[in-house]
CSV table of C-alpha atoms in Angstrom, one decimal:
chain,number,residue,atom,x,y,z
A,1,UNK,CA,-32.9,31.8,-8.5
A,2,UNK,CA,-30.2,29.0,-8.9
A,3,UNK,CA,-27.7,28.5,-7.0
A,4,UNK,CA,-23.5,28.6,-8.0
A,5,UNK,CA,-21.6,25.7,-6.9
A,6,UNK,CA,-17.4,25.3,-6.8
A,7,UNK,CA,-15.7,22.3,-7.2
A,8,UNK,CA,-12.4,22.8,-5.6
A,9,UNK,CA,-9.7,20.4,-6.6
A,10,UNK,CA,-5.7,20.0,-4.9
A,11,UNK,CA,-3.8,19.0,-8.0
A,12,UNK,CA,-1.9,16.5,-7.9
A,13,UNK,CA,-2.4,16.2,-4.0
A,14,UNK,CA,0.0,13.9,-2.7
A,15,UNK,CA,2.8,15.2,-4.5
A,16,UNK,CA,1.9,18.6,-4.0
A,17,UNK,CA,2.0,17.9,0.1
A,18,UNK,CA,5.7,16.9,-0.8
A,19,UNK,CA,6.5,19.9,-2.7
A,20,UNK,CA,4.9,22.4,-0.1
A,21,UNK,CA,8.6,21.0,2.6
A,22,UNK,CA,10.7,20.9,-0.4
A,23,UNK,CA,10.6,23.0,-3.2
A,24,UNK,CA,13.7,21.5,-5.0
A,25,UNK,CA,10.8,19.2,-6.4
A,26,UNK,CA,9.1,22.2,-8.1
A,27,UNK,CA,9.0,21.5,-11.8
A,28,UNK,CA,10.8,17.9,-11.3
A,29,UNK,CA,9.0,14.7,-12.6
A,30,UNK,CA,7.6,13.1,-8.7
A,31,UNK,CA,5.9,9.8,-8.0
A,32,UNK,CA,4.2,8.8,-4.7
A,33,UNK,CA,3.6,4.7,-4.3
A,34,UNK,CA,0.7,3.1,-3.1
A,35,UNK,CA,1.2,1.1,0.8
A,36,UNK,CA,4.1,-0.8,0.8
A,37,UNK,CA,5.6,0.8,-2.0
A,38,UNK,CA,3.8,-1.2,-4.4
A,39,UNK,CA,2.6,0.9,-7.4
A,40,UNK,CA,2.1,4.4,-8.4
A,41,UNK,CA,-0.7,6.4,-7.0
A,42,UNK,CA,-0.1,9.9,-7.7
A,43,UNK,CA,2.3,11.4,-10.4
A,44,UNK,CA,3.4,15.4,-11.1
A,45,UNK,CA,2.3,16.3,-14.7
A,46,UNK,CA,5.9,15.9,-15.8
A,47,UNK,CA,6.0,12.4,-14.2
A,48,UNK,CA,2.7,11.8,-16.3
A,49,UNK,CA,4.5,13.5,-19.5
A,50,UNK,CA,7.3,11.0,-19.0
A,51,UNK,CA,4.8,8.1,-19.5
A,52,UNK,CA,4.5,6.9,-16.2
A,53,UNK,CA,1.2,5.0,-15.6
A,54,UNK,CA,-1.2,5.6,-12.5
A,55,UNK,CA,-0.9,2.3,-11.2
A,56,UNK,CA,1.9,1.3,-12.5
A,57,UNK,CA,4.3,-1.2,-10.2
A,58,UNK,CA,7.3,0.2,-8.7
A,59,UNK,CA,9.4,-2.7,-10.4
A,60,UNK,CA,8.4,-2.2,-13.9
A,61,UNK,CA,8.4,1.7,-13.7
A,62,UNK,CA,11.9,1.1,-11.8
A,63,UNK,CA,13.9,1.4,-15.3
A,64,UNK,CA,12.3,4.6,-16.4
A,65,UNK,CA,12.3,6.2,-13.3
A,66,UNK,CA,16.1,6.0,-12.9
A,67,UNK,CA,16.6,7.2,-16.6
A,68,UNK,CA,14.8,10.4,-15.8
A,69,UNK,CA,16.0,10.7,-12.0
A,70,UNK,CA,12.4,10.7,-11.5
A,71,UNK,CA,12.1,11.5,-7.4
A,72,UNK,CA,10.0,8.5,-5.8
A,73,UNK,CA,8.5,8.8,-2.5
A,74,UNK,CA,6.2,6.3,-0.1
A,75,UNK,CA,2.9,7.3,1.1
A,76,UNK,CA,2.7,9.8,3.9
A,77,UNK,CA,-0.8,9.7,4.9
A,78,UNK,CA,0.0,11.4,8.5
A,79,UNK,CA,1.1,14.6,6.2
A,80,UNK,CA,-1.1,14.2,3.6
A,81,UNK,CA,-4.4,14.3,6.2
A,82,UNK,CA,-2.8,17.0,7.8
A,83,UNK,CA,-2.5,19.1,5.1
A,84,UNK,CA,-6.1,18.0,3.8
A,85,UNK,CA,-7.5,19.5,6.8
A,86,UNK,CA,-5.4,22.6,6.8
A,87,UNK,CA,-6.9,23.4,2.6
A,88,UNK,CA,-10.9,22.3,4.2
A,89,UNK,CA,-9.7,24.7,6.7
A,90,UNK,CA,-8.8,27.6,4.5
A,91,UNK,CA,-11.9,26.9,2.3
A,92,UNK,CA,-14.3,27.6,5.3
A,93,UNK,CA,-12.9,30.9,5.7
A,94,UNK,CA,-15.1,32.0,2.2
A,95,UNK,CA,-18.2,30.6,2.8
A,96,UNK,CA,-19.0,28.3,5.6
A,97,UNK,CA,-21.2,26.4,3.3
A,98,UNK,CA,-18.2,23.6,2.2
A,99,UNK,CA,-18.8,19.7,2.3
A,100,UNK,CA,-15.6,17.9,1.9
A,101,UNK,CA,-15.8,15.6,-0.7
A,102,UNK,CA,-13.1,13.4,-0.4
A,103,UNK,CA,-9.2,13.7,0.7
A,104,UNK,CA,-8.7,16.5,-2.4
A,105,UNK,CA,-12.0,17.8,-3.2
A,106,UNK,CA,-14.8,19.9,-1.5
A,107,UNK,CA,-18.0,21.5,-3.1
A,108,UNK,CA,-18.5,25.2,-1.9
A,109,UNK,CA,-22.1,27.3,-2.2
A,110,UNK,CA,-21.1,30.6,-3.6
A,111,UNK,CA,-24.2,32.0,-4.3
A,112,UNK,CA,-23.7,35.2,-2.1
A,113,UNK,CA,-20.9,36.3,-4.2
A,114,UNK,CA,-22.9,37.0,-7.3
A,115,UNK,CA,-22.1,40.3,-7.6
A,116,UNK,CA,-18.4,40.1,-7.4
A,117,UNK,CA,-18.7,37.3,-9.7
A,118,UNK,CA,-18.1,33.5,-9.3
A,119,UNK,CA,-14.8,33.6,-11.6
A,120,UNK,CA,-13.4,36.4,-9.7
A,121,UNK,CA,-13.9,34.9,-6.8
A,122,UNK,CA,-12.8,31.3,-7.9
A,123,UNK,CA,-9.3,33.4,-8.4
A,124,UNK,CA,-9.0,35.0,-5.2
A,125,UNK,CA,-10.2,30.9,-3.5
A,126,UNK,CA,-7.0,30.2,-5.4
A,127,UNK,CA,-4.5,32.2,-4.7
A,128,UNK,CA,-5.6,32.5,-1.2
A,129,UNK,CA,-5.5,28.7,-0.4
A,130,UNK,CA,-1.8,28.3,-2.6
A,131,UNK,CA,-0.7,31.2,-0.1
A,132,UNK,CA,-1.9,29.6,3.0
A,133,UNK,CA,-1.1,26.1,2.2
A,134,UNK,CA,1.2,26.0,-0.3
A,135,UNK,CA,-1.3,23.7,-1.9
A,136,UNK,CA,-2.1,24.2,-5.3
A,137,UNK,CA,-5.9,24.1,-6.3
A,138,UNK,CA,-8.2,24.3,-9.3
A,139,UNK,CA,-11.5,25.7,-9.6
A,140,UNK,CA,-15.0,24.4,-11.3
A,141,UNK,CA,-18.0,26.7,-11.1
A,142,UNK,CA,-21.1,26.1,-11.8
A,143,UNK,CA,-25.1,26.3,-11.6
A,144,UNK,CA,-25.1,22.2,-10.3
A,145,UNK,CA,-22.8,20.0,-8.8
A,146,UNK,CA,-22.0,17.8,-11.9
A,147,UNK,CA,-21.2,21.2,-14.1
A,148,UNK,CA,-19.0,21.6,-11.7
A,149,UNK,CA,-17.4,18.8,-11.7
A,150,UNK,CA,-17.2,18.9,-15.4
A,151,UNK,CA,-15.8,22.7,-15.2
A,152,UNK,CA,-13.4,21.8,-12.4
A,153,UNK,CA,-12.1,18.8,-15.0
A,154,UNK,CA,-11.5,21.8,-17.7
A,155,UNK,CA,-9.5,24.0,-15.1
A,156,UNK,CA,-7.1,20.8,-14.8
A,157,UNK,CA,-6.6,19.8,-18.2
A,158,UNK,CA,-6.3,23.5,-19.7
A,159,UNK,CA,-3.5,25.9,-18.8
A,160,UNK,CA,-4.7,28.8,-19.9
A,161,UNK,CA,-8.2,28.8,-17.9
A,162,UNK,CA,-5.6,30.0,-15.2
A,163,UNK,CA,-7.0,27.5,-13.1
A,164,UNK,CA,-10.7,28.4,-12.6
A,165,UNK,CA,-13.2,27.7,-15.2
A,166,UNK,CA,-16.7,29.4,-15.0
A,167,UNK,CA,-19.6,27.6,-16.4
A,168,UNK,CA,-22.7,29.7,-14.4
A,169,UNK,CA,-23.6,31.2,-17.9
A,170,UNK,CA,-24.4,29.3,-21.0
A,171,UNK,CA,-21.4,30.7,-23.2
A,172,UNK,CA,-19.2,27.6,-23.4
A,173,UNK,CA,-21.2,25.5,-21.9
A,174,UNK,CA,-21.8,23.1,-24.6
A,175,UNK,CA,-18.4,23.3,-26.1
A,176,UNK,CA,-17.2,22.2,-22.4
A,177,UNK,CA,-19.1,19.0,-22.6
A,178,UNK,CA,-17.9,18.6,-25.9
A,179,UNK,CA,-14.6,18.1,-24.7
A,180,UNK,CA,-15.4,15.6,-21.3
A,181,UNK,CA,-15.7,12.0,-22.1
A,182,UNK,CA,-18.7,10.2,-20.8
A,183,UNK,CA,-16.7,8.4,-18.5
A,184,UNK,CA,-15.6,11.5,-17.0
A,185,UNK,CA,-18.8,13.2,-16.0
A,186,UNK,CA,-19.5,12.8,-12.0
A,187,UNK,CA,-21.8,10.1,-11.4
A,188,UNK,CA,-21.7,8.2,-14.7
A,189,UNK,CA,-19.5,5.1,-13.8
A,190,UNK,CA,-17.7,2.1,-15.7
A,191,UNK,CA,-20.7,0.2,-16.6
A,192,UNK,CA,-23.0,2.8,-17.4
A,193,UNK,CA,-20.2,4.7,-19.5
A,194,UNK,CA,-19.9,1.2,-21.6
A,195,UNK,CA,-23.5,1.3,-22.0
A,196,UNK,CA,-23.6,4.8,-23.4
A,197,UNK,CA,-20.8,3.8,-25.7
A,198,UNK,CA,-22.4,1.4,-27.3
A,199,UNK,CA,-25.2,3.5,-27.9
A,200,UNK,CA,-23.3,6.2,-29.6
A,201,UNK,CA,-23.6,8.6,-26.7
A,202,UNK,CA,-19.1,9.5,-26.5
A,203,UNK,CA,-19.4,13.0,-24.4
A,204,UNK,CA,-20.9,14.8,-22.1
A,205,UNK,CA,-22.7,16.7,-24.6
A,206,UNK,CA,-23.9,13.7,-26.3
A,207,UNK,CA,-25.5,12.9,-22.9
A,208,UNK,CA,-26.4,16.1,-22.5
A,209,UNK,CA,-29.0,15.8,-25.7
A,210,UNK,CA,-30.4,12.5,-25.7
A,211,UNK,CA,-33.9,12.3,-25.1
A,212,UNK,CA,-34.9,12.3,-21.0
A,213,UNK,CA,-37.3,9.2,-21.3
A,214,UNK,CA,-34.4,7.2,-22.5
A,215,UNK,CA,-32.4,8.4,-20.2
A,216,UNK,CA,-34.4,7.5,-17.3
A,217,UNK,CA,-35.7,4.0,-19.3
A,218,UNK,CA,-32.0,3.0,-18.9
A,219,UNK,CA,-30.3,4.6,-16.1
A,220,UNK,CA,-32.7,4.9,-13.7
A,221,UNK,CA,-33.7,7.9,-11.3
A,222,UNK,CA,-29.8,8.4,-10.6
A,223,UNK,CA,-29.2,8.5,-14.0
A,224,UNK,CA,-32.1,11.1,-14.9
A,225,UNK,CA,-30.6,13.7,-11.9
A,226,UNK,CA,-27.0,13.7,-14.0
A,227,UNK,CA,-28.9,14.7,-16.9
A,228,UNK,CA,-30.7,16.9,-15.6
A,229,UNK,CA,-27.9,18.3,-13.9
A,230,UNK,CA,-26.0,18.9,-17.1
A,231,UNK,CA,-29.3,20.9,-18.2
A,232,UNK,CA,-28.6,22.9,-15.2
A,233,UNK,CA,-31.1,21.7,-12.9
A,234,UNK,CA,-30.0,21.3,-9.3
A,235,UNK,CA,-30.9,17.6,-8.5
A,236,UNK,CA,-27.9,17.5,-5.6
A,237,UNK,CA,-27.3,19.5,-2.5
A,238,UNK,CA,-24.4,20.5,-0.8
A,239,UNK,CA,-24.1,18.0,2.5
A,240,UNK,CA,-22.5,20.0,4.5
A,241,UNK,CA,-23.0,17.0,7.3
A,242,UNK,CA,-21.1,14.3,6.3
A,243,UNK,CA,-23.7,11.6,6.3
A,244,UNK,CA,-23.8,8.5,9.5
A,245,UNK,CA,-21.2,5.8,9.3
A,246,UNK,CA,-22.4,2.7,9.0
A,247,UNK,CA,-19.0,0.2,9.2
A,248,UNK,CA,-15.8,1.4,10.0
A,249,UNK,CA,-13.2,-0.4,8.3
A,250,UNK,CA,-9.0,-0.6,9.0
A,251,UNK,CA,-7.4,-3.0,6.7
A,252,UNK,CA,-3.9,-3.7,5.2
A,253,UNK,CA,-2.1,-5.6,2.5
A,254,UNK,CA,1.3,-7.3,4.1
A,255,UNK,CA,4.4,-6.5,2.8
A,256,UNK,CA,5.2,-10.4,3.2
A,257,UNK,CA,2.7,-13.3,2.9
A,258,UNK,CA,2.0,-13.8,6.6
A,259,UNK,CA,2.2,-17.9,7.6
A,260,UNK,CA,2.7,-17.3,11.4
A,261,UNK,CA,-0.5,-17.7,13.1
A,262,UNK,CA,0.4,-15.7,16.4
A,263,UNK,CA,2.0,-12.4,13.7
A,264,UNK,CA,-1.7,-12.7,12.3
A,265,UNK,CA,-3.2,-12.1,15.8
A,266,UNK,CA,-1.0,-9.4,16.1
A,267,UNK,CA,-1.9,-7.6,13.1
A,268,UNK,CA,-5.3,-7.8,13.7
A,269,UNK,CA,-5.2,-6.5,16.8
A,270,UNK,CA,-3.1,-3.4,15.7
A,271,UNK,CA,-6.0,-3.3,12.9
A,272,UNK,CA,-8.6,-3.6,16.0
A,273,UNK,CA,-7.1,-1.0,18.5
A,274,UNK,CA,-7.3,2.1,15.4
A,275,UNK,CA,-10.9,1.0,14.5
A,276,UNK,CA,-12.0,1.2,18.0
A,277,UNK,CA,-10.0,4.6,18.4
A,278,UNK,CA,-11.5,5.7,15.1
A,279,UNK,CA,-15.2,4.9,17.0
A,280,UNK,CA,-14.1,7.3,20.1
A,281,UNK,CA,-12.9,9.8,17.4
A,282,UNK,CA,-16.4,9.9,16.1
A,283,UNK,CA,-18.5,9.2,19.1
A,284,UNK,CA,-19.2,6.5,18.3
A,285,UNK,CA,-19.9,2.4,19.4
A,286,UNK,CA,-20.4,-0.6,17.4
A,287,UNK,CA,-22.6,-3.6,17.7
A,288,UNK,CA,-20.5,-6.4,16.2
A,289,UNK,CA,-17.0,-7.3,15.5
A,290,UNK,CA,-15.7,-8.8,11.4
A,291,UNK,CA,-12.6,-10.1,11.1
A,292,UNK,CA,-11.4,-10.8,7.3
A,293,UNK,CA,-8.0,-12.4,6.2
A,294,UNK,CA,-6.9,-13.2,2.4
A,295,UNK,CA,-4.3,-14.8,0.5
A,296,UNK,CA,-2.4,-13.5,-3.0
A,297,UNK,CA,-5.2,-13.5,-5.3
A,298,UNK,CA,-2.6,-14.3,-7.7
A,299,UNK,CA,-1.1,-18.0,-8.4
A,300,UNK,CA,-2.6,-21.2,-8.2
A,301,UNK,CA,-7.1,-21.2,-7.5
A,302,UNK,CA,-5.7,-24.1,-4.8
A,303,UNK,CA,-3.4,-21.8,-3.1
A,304,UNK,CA,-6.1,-18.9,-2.5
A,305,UNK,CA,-8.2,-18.3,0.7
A,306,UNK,CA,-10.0,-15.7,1.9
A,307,UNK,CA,-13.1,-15.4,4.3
A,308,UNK,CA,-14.5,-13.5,7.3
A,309,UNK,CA,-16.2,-14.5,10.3
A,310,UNK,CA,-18.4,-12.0,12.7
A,311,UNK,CA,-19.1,-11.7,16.2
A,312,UNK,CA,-21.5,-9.8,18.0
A,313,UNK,CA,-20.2,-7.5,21.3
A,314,UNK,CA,-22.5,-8.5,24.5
A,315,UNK,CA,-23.1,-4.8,24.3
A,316,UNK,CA,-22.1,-1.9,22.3
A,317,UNK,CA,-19.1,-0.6,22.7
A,318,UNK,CA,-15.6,1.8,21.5
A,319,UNK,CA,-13.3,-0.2,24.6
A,320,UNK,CA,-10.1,-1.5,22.6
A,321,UNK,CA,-10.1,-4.6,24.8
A,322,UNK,CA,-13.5,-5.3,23.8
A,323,UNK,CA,-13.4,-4.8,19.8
A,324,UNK,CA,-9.5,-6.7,20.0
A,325,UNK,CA,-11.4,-9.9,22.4
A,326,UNK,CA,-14.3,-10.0,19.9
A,327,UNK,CA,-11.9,-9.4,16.6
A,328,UNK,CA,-9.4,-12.2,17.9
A,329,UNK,CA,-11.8,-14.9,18.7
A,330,UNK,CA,-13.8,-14.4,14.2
A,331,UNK,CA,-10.0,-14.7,13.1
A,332,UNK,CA,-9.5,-18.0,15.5
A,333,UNK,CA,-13.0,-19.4,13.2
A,334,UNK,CA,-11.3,-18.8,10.0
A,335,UNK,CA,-7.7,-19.1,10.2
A,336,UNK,CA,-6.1,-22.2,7.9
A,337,UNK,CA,-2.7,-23.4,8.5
A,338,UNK,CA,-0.1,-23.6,5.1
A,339,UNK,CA,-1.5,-20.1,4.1
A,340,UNK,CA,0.3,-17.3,2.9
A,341,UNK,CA,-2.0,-14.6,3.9
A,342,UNK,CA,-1.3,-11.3,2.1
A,343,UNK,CA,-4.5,-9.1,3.5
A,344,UNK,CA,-6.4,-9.1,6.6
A,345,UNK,CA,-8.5,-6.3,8.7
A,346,UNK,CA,-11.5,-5.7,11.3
A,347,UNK,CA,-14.8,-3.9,9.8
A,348,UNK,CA,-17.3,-2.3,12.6
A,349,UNK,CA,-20.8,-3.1,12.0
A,350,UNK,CA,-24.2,-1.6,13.6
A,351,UNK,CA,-22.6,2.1,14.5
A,352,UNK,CA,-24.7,4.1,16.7
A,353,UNK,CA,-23.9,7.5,18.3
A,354,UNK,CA,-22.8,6.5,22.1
A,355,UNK,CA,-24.8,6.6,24.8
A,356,UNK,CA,-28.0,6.3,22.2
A,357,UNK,CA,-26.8,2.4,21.8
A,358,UNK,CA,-29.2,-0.2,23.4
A,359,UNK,CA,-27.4,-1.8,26.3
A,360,UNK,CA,-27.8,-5.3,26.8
A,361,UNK,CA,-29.0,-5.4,30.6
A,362,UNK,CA,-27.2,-8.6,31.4
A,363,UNK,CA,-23.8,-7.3,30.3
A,364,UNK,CA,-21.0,-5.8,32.2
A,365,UNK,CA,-21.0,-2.0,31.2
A,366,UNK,CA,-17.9,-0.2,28.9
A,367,UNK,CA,-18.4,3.4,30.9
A,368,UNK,CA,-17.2,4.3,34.4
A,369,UNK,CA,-13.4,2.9,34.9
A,370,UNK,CA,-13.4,1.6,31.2
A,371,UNK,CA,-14.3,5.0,29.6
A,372,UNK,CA,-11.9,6.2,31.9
A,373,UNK,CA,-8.8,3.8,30.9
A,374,UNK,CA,-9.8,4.8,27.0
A,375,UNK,CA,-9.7,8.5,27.3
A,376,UNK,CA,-6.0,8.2,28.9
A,377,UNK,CA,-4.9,6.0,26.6
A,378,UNK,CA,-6.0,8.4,23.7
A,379,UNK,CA,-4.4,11.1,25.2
A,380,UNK,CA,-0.7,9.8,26.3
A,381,UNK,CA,-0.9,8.3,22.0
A,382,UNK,CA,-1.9,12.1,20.8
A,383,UNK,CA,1.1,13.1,22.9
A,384,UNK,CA,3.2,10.4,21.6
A,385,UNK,CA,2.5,11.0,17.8
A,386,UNK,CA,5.3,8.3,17.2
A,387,UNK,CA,5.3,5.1,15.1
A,388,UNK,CA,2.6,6.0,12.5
A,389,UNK,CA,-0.7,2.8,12.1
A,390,UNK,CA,-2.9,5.4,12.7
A,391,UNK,CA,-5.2,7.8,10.9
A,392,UNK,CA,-4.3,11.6,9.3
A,393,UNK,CA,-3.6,13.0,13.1
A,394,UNK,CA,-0.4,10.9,13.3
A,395,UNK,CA,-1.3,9.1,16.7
A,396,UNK,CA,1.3,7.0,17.9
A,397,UNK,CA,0.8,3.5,19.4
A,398,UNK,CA,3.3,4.4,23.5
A,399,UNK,CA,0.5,2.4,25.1
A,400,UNK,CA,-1.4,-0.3,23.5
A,401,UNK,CA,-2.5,-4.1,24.3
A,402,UNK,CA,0.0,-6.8,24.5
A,403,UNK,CA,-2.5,-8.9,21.9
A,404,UNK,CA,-1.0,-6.3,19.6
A,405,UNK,CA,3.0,-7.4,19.7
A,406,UNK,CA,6.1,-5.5,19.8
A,407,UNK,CA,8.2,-6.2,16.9
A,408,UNK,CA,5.8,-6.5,14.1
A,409,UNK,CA,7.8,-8.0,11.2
A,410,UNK,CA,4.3,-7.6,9.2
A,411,UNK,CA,4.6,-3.5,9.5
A,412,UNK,CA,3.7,-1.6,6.1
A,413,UNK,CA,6.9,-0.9,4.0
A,414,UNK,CA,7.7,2.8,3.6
A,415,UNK,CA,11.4,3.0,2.7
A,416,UNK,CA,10.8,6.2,0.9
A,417,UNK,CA,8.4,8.0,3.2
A,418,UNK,CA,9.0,11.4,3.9
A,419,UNK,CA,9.4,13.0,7.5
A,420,UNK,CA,5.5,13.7,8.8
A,421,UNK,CA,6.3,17.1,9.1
A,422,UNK,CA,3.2,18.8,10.8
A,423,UNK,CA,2.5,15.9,13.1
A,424,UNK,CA,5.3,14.5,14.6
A,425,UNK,CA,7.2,16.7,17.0
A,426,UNK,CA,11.0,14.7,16.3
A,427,UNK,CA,10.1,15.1,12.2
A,428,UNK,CA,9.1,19.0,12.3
A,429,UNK,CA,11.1,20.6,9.2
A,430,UNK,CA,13.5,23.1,9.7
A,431,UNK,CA,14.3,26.7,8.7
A,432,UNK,CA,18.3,27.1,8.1
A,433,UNK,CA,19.2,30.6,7.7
């Protein structure tokens, strides 16, 4: 028996966070900009009707914008996490079979609900996460993963599916990957899209029936599963488990080039502290330490630097003052003078679970008083849920290490951010009768 896969999808997420605390913007054309308020990232579908490019700059869509009174607003990711895990939240409530797929998206198993039927229940998903949210969600269903995907797509682009599509039978099946380019099926990307192209193969259908020996001649294993998958087949489990991490990364681009060697520092060490909280989050310890700096990559080839250095902890560790000592001294190795620096960040390397780590025996140990020192520094930033520099919870920087400055001229630009409104207890909105 096969199984029946959703594909649940927030539309239009980001904006749809800002509509939930102020529904003035209901049926108003919205943008959301990308860090520092540098481009467009998310649009309402009457921004998009307006012409407004995804990834468009805030300066040239600056004229239309103000034509249309087109409401802009910087990137709240403290909200926008938030809210993420309130939907995943929600979602578990049907089946606790869900694997978050990304920030907006989460596969579901519904095959227990057969006999109330997978559309039906698609509907009541719906209308029960828009109710409890305020977030408003489309539906794919299918027998496989990449149907639904490809149904999900349909429920977007079509009004009248009502927001869920059902593909578990074969009625429609074939005139829905008629109408989903081949760059749009799930696991078909740029280069293999361009490939397909060129070979006459334009949709999902076309895809669909070319010959599987091809198929596999020229796309591989990976390439064979999506096929089959479009066939119906189940090639792809739900991973309800997110899989291991294997880096952790916490980069930024700078509002300003950065020239100031000490501001640099300071920066990464910011960038350092979160990656190392983001390692206690998940229980986690790493093994070495990268540090990476770039300039603009536009102007003069002359003008341009970037590079990375590593450097391996004496023993693995999550202890802020280690990953910030060991971050510090890769940026010392590849810091120029008379650069404008435009990016820099700290990747983890070597995760393992803590306490399964292989201690080096000849170096001091991170547990006992350090472990201590980390858990209340944790807890007093939960609490203060101020300035924002950290992940989806909203943790706020009271305590942190003097390595990591005070003023920080180099801070992200958000000068159309909303408040953080479920995670910040002086931004929390208000009811006025």
């Amino acid at each position: 028996m096969t199984g029946v896969f959703a594909l649940i999808d927030c539309n239009n997420f980001y904006v749809s966070c800002e509509r939930v605390f102020d529904p003035a913007l209901e049926g108003r054309p919205v943008v959301v900009l990308s860090n520092n308020d540098g481009c467009v990232i998310a649009r309402s579908n009457e921004a998009k009707a307006l012409g407004i490019g995804m990834g468009t700059a805030l300066f040239e869509a600056r004229p239309l914008l103000e034509k249309h009174g087109v409401r802009v607003y910087s990137s709240n990711y403290a909200l926008y996490g938030d809210m993420s895990n309130r939907v995943m939240a929600a979602l578990s409530e049907f089946t606790p079979n869900v694997e978050v797929y990304s920030i907006d998206e989460a596969f579901l198993d519904l095959s227990g609900f057969r006999r109330l039927g997978a559309g039906r229940h698609g509907r009541d998903i719906r209308a029960k996460v828009h109710r409890w949210t305020g977030i408003p969600v489309s539906a794919g269903i299918a027998a496989t993963k990449t149907l639904a995907k490809l149904a999900g797509g349909i429920a977007k682009r079509y009004p009248e599916t009502g927001g869920v599509f059902d593909l578990t039978g074969l009625s429609g099946r074939r005139d829905a990957m008629a109408a989903t380019d081949i760059g749009g099926v799930w696991g078909i990307g740029h280069r293999y899209a361009r490939m397909l192209r060129r070979n006459g193969i334009e949709t999902a259908l076309h895809f669909h029936d070319a010959a599987g020996p091809w198929v596999r001649k020229r796309m591989g294993v990976a390439g064979a599963r999506t096929w089959l998958e479009l066939k119906g087949v189940a090639c792809f489990d739900l991973e309800c488990q997110p899989p291991a991490r294997k880096t952790t990364v916490v980069s930024r681009s700078f509002r300003d080039a950065i020239e100031n060697e000490e501001e640099l520092r300071q920066a990464v060490a910011v960038f350092a502290a979160r990656a190392a909280e983001k390692l206690r989050e998940g229980g986690l310890t790493a093994g070495s330490v990268t540090a990476f700096v770039a300039t603009s990559r536009f102007g003069p080839a002359r003008h341009q630097y970037h590079n990375a250095a590593t450097v391996a902890l004496a023993s693995p560790s999550n202890h802020t003052g280690a990953v910030t000592k060991a971050a510090l001294a890769a940026l010392k190795g590849i810091f120029r003078r008379r650069r404008r620096y435009k990016k820099a960040g700290v990747m983890l390397l070597d995760l393992a679970a803590a306490g399964r780590a292989q201690p080096n025996l000849f170096a001091p140990s991170n547990d006992g008083r350090g472990g201590r020192l980390m858990e209340a520094l944790d807890r007093i930033n939960r609490k203060d849920w101020g300035e924002p520099g950290s992940g989806a919870r909203g943790w706020g920087d009271l305590l942190h290490y003097g390595a990591a400055g005070i003023h920080r001229g180099w801070r992200m630009k958000q000068a159309y951010r909303s408040p953080r409104y479920t995670t910040n207890w002086n931004e929390l909105p208000v009811a006025r009768g």
